[in-house]
XYZ file of C-alpha atoms in Angstrom:
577
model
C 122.572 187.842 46.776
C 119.426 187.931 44.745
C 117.753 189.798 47.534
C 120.450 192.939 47.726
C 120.184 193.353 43.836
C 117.069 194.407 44.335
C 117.697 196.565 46.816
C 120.542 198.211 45.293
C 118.013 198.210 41.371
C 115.604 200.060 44.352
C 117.864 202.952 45.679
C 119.331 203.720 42.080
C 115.658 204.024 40.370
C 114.499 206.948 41.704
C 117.413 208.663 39.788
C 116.938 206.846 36.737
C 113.150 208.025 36.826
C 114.597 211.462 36.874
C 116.685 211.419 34.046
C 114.245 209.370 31.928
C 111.828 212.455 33.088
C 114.085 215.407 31.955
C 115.312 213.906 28.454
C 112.437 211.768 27.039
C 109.404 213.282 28.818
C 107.512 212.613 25.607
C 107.552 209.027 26.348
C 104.373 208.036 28.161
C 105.075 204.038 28.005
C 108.485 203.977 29.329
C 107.003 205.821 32.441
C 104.715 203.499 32.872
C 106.605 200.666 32.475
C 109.017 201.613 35.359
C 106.552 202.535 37.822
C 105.569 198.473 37.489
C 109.056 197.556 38.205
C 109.247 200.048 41.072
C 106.047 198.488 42.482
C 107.465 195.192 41.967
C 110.613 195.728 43.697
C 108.774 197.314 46.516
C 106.212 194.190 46.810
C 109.367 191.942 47.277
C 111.392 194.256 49.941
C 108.757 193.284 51.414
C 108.380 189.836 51.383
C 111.952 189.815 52.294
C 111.478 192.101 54.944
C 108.892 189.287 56.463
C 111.235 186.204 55.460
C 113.891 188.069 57.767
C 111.009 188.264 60.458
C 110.040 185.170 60.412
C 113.764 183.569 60.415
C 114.070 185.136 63.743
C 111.047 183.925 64.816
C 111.928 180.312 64.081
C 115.520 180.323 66.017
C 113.887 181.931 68.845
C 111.179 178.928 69.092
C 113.861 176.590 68.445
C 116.158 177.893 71.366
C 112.960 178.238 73.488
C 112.314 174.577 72.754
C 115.697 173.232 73.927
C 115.516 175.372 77.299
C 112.173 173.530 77.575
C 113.554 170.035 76.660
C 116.671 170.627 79.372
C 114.628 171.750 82.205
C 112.363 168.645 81.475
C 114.826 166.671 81.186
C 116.481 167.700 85.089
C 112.978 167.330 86.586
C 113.291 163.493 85.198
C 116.519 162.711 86.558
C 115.761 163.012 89.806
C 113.242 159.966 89.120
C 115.026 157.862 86.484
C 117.871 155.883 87.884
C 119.526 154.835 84.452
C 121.394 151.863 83.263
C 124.810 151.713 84.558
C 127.845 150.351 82.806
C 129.156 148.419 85.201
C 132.735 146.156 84.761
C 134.463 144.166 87.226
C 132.669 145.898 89.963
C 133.759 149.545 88.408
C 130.464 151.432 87.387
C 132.297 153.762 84.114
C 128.898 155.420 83.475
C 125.135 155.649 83.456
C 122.896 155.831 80.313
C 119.503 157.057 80.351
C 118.128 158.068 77.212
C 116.124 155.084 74.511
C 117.870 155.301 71.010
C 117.705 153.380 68.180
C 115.018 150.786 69.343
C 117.165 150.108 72.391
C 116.596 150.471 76.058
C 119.144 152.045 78.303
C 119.824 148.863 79.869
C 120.191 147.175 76.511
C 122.389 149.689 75.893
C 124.555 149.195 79.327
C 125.098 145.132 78.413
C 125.879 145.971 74.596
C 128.990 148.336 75.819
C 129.364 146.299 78.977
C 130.351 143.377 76.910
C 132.315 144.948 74.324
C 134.670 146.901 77.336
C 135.274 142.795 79.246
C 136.230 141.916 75.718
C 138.432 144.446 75.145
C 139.845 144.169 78.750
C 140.234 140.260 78.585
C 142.062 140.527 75.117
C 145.336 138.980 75.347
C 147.726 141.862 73.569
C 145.661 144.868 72.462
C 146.030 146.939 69.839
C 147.533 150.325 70.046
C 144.374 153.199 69.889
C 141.831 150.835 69.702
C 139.054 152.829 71.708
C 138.338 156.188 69.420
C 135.405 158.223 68.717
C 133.710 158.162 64.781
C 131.596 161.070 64.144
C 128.152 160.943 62.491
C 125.812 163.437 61.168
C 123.318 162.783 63.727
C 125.264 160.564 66.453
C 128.112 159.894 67.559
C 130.189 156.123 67.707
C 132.563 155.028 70.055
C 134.487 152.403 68.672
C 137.021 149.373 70.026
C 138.881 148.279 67.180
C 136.280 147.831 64.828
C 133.116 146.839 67.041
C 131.049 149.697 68.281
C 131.420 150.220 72.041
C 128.429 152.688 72.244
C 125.786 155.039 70.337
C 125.655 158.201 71.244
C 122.862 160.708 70.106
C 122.022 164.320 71.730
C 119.678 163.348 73.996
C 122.906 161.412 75.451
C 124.361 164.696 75.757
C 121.143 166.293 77.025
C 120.492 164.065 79.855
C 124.238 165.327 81.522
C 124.194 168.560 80.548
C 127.006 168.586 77.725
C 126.784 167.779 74.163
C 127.613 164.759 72.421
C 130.991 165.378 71.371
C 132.379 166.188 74.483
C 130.481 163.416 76.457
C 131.447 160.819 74.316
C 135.106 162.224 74.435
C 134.926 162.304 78.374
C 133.930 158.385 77.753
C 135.990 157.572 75.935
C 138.788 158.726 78.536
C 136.917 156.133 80.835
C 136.685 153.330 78.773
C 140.449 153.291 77.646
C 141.393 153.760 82.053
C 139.662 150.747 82.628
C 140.334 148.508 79.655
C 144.460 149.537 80.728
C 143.620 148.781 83.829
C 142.060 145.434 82.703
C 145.150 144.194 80.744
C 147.270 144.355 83.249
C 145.178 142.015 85.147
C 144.450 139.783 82.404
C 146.861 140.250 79.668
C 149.052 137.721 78.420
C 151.904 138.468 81.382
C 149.225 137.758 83.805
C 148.303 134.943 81.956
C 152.090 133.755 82.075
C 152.421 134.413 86.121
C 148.887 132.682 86.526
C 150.273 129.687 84.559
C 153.707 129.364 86.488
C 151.691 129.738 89.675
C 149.060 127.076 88.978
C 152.257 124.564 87.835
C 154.090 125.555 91.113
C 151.208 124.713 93.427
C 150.326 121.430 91.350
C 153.678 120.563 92.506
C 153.622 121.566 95.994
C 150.346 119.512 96.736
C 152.256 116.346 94.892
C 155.217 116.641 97.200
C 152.329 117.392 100.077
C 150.810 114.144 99.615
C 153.766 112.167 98.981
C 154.873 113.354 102.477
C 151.463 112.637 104.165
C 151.686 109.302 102.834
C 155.018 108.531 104.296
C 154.306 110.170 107.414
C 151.264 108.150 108.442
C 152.866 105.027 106.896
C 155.650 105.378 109.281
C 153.263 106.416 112.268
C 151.441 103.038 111.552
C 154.596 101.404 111.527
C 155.884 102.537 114.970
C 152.093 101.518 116.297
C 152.761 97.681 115.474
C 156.336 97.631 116.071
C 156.632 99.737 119.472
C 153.539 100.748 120.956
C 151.599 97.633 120.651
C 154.535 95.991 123.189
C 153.297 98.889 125.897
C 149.642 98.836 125.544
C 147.631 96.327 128.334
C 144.316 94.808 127.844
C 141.333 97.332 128.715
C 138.872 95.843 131.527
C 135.945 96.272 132.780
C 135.826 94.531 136.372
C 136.878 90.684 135.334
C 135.129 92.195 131.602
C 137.931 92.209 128.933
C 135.998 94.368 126.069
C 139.370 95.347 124.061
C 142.539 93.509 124.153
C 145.850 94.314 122.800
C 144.689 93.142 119.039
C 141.757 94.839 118.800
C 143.483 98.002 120.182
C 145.558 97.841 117.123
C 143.541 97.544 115.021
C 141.615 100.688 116.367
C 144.440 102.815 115.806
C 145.271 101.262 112.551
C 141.965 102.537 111.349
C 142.315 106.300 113.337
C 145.570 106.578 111.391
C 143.559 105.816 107.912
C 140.925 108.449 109.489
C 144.239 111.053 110.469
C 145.027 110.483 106.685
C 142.362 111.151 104.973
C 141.067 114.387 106.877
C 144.900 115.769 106.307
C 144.683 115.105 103.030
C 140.993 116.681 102.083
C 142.178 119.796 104.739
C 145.300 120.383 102.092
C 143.234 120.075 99.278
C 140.727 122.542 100.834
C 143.643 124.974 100.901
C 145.410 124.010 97.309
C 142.108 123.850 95.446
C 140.918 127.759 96.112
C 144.342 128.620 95.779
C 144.895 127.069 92.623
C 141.619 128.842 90.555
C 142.454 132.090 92.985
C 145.604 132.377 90.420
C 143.684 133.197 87.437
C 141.580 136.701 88.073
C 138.519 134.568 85.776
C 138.330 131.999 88.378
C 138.665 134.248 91.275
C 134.370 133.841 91.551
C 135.299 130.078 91.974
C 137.650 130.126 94.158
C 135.560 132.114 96.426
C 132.130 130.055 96.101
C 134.794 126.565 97.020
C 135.617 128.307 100.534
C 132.353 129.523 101.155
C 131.193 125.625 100.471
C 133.812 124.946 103.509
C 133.688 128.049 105.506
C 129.664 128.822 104.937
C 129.026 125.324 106.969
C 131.515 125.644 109.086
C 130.701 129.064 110.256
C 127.088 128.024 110.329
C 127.901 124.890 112.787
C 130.115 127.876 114.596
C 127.466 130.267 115.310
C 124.618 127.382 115.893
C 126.542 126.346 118.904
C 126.990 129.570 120.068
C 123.784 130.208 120.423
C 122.510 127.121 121.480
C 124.566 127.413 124.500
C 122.221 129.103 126.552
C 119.830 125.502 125.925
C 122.811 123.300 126.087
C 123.186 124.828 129.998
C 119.509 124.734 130.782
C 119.347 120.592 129.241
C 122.770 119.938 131.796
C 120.991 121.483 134.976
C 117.827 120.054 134.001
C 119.715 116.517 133.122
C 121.817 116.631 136.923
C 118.835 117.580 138.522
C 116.420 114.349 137.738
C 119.977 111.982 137.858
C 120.516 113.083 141.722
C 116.228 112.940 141.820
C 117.237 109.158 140.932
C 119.827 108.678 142.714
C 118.000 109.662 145.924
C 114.679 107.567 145.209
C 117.041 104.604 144.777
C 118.631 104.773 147.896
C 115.236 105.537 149.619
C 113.999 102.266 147.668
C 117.037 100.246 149.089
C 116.259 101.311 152.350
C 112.919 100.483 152.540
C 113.958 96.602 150.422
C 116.345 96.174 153.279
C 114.037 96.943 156.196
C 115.604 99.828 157.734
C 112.350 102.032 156.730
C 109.034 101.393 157.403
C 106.159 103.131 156.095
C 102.801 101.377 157.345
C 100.975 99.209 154.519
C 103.974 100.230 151.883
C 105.957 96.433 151.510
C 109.447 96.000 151.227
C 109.146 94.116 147.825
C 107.342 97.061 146.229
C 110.375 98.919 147.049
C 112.348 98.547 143.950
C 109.272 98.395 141.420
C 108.180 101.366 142.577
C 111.629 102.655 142.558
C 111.139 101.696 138.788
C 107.632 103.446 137.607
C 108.879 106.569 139.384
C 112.333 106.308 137.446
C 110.385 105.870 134.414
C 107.851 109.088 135.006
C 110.744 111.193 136.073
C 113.039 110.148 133.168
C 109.402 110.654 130.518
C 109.363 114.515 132.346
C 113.117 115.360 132.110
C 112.919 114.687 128.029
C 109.031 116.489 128.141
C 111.484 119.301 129.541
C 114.378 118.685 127.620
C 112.843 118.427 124.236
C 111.885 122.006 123.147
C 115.204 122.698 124.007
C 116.786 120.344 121.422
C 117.932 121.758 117.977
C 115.560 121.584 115.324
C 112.481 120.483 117.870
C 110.099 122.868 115.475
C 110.944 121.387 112.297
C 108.352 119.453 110.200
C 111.122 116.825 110.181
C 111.460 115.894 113.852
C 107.598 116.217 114.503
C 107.095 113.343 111.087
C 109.391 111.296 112.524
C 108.084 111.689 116.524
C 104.546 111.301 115.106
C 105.845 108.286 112.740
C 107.379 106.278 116.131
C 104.458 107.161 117.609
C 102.046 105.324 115.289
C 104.789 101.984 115.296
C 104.451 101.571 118.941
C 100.706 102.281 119.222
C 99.930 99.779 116.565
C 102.784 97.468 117.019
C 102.948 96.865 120.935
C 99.088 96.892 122.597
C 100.105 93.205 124.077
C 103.265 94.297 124.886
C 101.532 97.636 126.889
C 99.186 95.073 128.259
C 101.699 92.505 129.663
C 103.593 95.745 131.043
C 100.628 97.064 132.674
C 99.344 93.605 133.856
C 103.150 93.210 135.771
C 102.842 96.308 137.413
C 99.438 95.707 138.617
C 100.446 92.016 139.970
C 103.369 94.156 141.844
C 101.092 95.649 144.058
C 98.729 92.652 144.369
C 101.505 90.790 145.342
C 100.069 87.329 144.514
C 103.726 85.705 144.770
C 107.327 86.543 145.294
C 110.408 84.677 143.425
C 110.868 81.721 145.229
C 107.178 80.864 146.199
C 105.897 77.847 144.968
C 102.561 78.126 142.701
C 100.079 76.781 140.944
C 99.379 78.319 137.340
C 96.683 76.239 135.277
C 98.247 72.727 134.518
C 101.489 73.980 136.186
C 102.832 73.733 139.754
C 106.550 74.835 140.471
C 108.892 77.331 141.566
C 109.148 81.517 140.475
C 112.670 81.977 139.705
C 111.820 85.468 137.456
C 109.587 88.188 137.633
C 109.820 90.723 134.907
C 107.578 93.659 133.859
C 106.544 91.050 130.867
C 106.509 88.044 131.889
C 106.849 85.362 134.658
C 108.776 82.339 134.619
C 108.302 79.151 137.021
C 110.222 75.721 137.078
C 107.888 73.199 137.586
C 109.467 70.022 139.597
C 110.592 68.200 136.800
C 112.721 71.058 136.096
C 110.752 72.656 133.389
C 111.109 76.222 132.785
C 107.850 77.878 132.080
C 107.611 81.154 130.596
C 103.912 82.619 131.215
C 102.793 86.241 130.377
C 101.862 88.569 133.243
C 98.516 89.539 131.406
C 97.467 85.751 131.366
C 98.612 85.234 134.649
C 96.325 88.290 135.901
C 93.282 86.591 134.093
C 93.336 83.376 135.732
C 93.584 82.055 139.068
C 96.857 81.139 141.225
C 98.061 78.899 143.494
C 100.288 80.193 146.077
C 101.571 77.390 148.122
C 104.417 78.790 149.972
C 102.420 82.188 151.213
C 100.129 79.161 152.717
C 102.909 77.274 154.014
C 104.053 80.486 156.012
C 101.106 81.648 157.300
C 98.839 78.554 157.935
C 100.431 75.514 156.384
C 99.459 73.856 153.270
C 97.026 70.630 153.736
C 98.319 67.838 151.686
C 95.501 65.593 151.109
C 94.409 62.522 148.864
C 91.361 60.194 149.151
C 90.606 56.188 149.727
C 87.948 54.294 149.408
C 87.772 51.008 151.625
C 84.396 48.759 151.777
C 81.531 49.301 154.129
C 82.746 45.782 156.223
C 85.905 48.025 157.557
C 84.666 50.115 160.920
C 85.416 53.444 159.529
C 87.126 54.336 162.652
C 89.942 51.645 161.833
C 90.304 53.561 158.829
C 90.485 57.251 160.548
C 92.900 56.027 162.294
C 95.197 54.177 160.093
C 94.883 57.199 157.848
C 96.341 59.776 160.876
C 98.598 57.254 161.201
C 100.224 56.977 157.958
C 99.836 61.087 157.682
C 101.995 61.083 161.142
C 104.985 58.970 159.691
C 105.229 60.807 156.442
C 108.200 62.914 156.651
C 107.613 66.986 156.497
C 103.991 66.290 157.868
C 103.146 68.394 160.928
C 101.539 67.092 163.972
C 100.391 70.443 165.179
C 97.934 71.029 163.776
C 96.470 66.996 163.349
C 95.873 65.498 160.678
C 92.235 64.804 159.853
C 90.168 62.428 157.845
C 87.105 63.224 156.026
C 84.265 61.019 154.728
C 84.474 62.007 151.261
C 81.689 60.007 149.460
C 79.392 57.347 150.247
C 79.319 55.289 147.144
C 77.608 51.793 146.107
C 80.875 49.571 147.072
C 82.958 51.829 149.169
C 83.311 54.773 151.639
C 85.831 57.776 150.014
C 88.173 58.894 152.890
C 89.986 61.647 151.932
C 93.569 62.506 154.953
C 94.700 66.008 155.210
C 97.296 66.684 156.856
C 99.602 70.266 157.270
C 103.099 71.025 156.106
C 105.434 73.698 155.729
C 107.699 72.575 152.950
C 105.477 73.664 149.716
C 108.983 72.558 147.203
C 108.749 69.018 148.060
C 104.629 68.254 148.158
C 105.627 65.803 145.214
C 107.464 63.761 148.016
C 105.221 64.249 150.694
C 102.680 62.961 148.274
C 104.960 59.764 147.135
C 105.629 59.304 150.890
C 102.481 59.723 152.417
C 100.911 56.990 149.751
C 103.186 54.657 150.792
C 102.973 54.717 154.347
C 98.826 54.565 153.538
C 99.462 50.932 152.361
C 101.746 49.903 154.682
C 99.843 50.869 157.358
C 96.437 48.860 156.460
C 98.472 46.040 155.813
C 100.066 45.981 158.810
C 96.682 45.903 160.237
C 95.711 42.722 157.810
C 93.259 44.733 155.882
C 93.095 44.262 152.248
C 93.281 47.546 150.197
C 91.786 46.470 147.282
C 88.065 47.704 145.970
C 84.951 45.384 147.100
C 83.625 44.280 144.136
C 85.589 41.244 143.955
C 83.017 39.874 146.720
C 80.623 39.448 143.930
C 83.196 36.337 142.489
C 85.905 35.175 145.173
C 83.928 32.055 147.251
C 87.091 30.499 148.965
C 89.452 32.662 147.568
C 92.198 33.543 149.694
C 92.186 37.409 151.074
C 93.822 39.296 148.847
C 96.211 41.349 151.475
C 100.124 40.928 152.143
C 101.447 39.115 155.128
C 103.052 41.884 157.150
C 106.211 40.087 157.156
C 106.689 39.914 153.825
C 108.669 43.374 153.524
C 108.492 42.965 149.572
């Protein structure tokens, strides 16, 4: 206003300057006083004139500065993916700019939370989302909490302003907190309630009925079907009878029970938090704690079919492998094949090492093909075993080893008759182990096959087959006795003794030459290795009867030295005492 005064004081002074001219020209000062306003009011035309300029200038800049900002802006969001607002799985909208000290994803959670609390709300109020304007921003509200903070950068980074963005959210936000009531309002709440009640229910009545039903199944098991059932045997093996039958099912039932009741609850559980859309996330995590394993075990097998095939032909294969060296085993044992220097009785432990090597190479086979072969796990616990048996069982390896290697030496068979140390008697057991022999009183001796292999043995019976053993025991008689009297009383006593063979003769050897007395030592052959205690009784006996049938004393010299007109000290031959 100021400004066009002036202007107006301008145009109408060139007249005044006239007039002042024409009727006061006499008046030098007044002249010269409005030339200095004229100058004046030129001087600020103008400065106006270059305020006017320059107020161009500046909205120009200013307009050239937002074009600027916005295409910068466009080039970023190509690059900046933004903080989305996202609610029950619904993404409402993306912020990208930083305002207030806040991040865009601070931003997101702030409004995010606000929006579930306004959804979850049990009765909301009517136009509770609504927009409050501010000098430099703009607030959308719920109720009285602020949803979100917009600013013009907001509006910049999608093209609009702030106004209408934050009216275009606000459109958004009140669709999905609607939406949101009706899935958790206070009728929801109501229907969740009666549902949750109705299936508590159900499952009672469930239960109730599972009870009864395998109370009553139990019943009709000891009442009716106990009468029908038979004892289950084995050959003349009885391994369950009727009682212990019972029992078993008894216990299945229990079993049937329990798995019916945990497979309802598996159902009734989910179903009962699937009722309530908070609890939905449980209900899903409880199935996939039943289904996840369950599925898992599903699709294992599946795949490990292809191994389970290749450990059944591998597992037939070495059983018919078996099979076959068994009957080739039992052929040979019986005789019917004969393979020069292979013996009959290493038959069936051979039979047995080669079982043993083919059974180590079918699980050598099998075992990469067994779940979970790789895992730390089964190689501790293979390497564990390994260490027990290494440290735990060297005598046990060396007793095994020492049996296989008296297989093929073959120093006796069950049923020979041996001598072990101290101990004479009869093998009634070989094992890979051990050995065990009862002597003739009827002693069972247990010995182990690695002593056995370190000391020497006595087979009597492989000498009674093949050459016959020599029984033999010594006497002394006194240098007055022709020692050919004695030979002969000697083969004659060996002769009489029952089991003693004639063919070949006995024989008597001088043993000794001592001070007093001549040793003789008989030796005679026999067949019958189990009763050389008898033979030995027998042929002692018949000794003494023999010389004193012949009137010779059997009694040792040196009670010459003392007996003048003693009477000899020998049996009358009569005397049968």
């Amino acid at each position: 206003m100021k400004h066009t005064l002036l202007y107006i004081v301008f145009l109408l002074s060139p007249a005044l300057l006239n007039a002042q001219t024409d009727t006061l020209a006499a008046k030098d000062s007044l002249m010269a006083m409005m030339e200095h306003q004229l100058q004046e009011y030129k001087l600020q035309n103008i400065m106006l004139q270059e305020q006017l300029s320059k107020s161009g200038e500046s909205q120009r800049l200013d307009s050239l500065r937002k074009v600027d900002r916005q295409h910068r802006i466009d080039s970023l969001r190509q690059f900046t993916k933004g903080s989305a607002v996202v609610v029950d799985g619904d993404t409402l909208f993306v912020l990208y700019a930083q305002t207030g000290g806040s991040t865009s994803s601070m931003r997101a959670d702030r409004a995010r939370e606000v929006i579930v609390a306004l959804g979850h709300s049990l009765k909301p109020a009517p136009d509770s989302i609504y927009i409050a304007e501010g000098e430099h921003s703009t607030d959308i509200m719920g109720g009285d909490k602020v949803i979100l903070t917009l600013a013009d950068i907001d509006g910049m980074w999608n093209n609009t302003t702030r106004e209408k963005l934050a009216e275009k959210y606000v459109a958004v936000i009140s669709t999905k907190v609607d939406k949101m009531h009706s899935q958790y309002g206070l009728k929801k709440k109501l229907m969740g309630v009666f549902w949750m009640l109705l299936l508590i229910v159900a499952q009672w009545f469930l239960f109730k009925l599972t009870v009864r039903l395998f109370a009553w199944l139990r019943r009709m098991i000891v009442g009716k079907w106990l009468k029908q059932l038979k004892p289950l045997k084995l050959k003349d093996y009885e391994f369950l009878n009727i009682h212990q039958q019972g029992r078993i099912l008894i216990f299945l039932t229990r079993v049937g029970q329990l798995l019916t009741i945990l497979f309802q609850l598996a159902i009734s559980v989910p179903l009962l938090f699937s009722v309530f859309p908070e609890t939905k996330a449980v209900t899903y995590r409880l199935i996939g704690y039943v289904w996840n394993p369950l599925w898992g075990i599903v699709v294992s097998i599946v795949h490990y079919i292809p191994h389970l095939i290749q450990i059944v032909v591998v597992f037939y294969a070495f059983r018919y492998l078996v099979r076959f060296m068994r009957y080739m085993a039992g052929e040979i044992e019986n005789g019917k094949l004969k393979i020069n220097g292979f013996y009959p009785e290493w038959a069936m432990p051979t039979f047995f090492i080669l079982r043993v090597l083919a059974y180590t190479f079918m699980v050598v086979m099998i075992w990469p093909l067994l779940p979970y072969s790789n895992s730390s796990i089964f190689k501790g616990i293979s390497v564990f075993l390994g260490v027990i048996v290494s440290f735990s069982s060297s005598s046990v390896i060396g007793n095994m080893v020492s049996g296989i290697v008296m297989t093929y030496m073959r120093p006796f068979r069950i049923g020979d008759f041996i001598r072990f140390e101290d101990n004479e008697g009869e093998v009634i057991e070989k094992t890979v182990l051990v050995t065990r022999i009862r002597t003739l009183k009827n002693d069972i001796i247990t010995i182990p096959n690695s002593s056995i292999l370190q000391a020497k043995t006595f087979n009597y019976t492989l000498s009674a087959e093949n050459y016959g053993v020599i029984v033999h025991t010594q006497f002394t008689m006194g240098y007055d006795i022709n020692w050919r009297t004695c030979e002969r009383l000697l083969i004659e006593a060996a002769l009489a003794t029952p089991h003693i063979l004639h063919k070949p003769k006995p024989f008597v050897l001088a043993h000794a030459l001592d001070d007093s007395y001549l040793t003789y030592e008989i030796n005679a052959y026999t067949r019958y290795s189990q009763d050389l205690l008898t033979i030995y009784s027998d042929l002692h006996k018949n000794v003494v009867d023999k010389f004193n049938e012949a009137g010779i004393e059997v009694m040792a010299p040196h009670i010459y030295a003392r007996r003048d007109g003693i009477r000899r000290q020998a049996p009358d031959y009569d005397d049968k005492r």
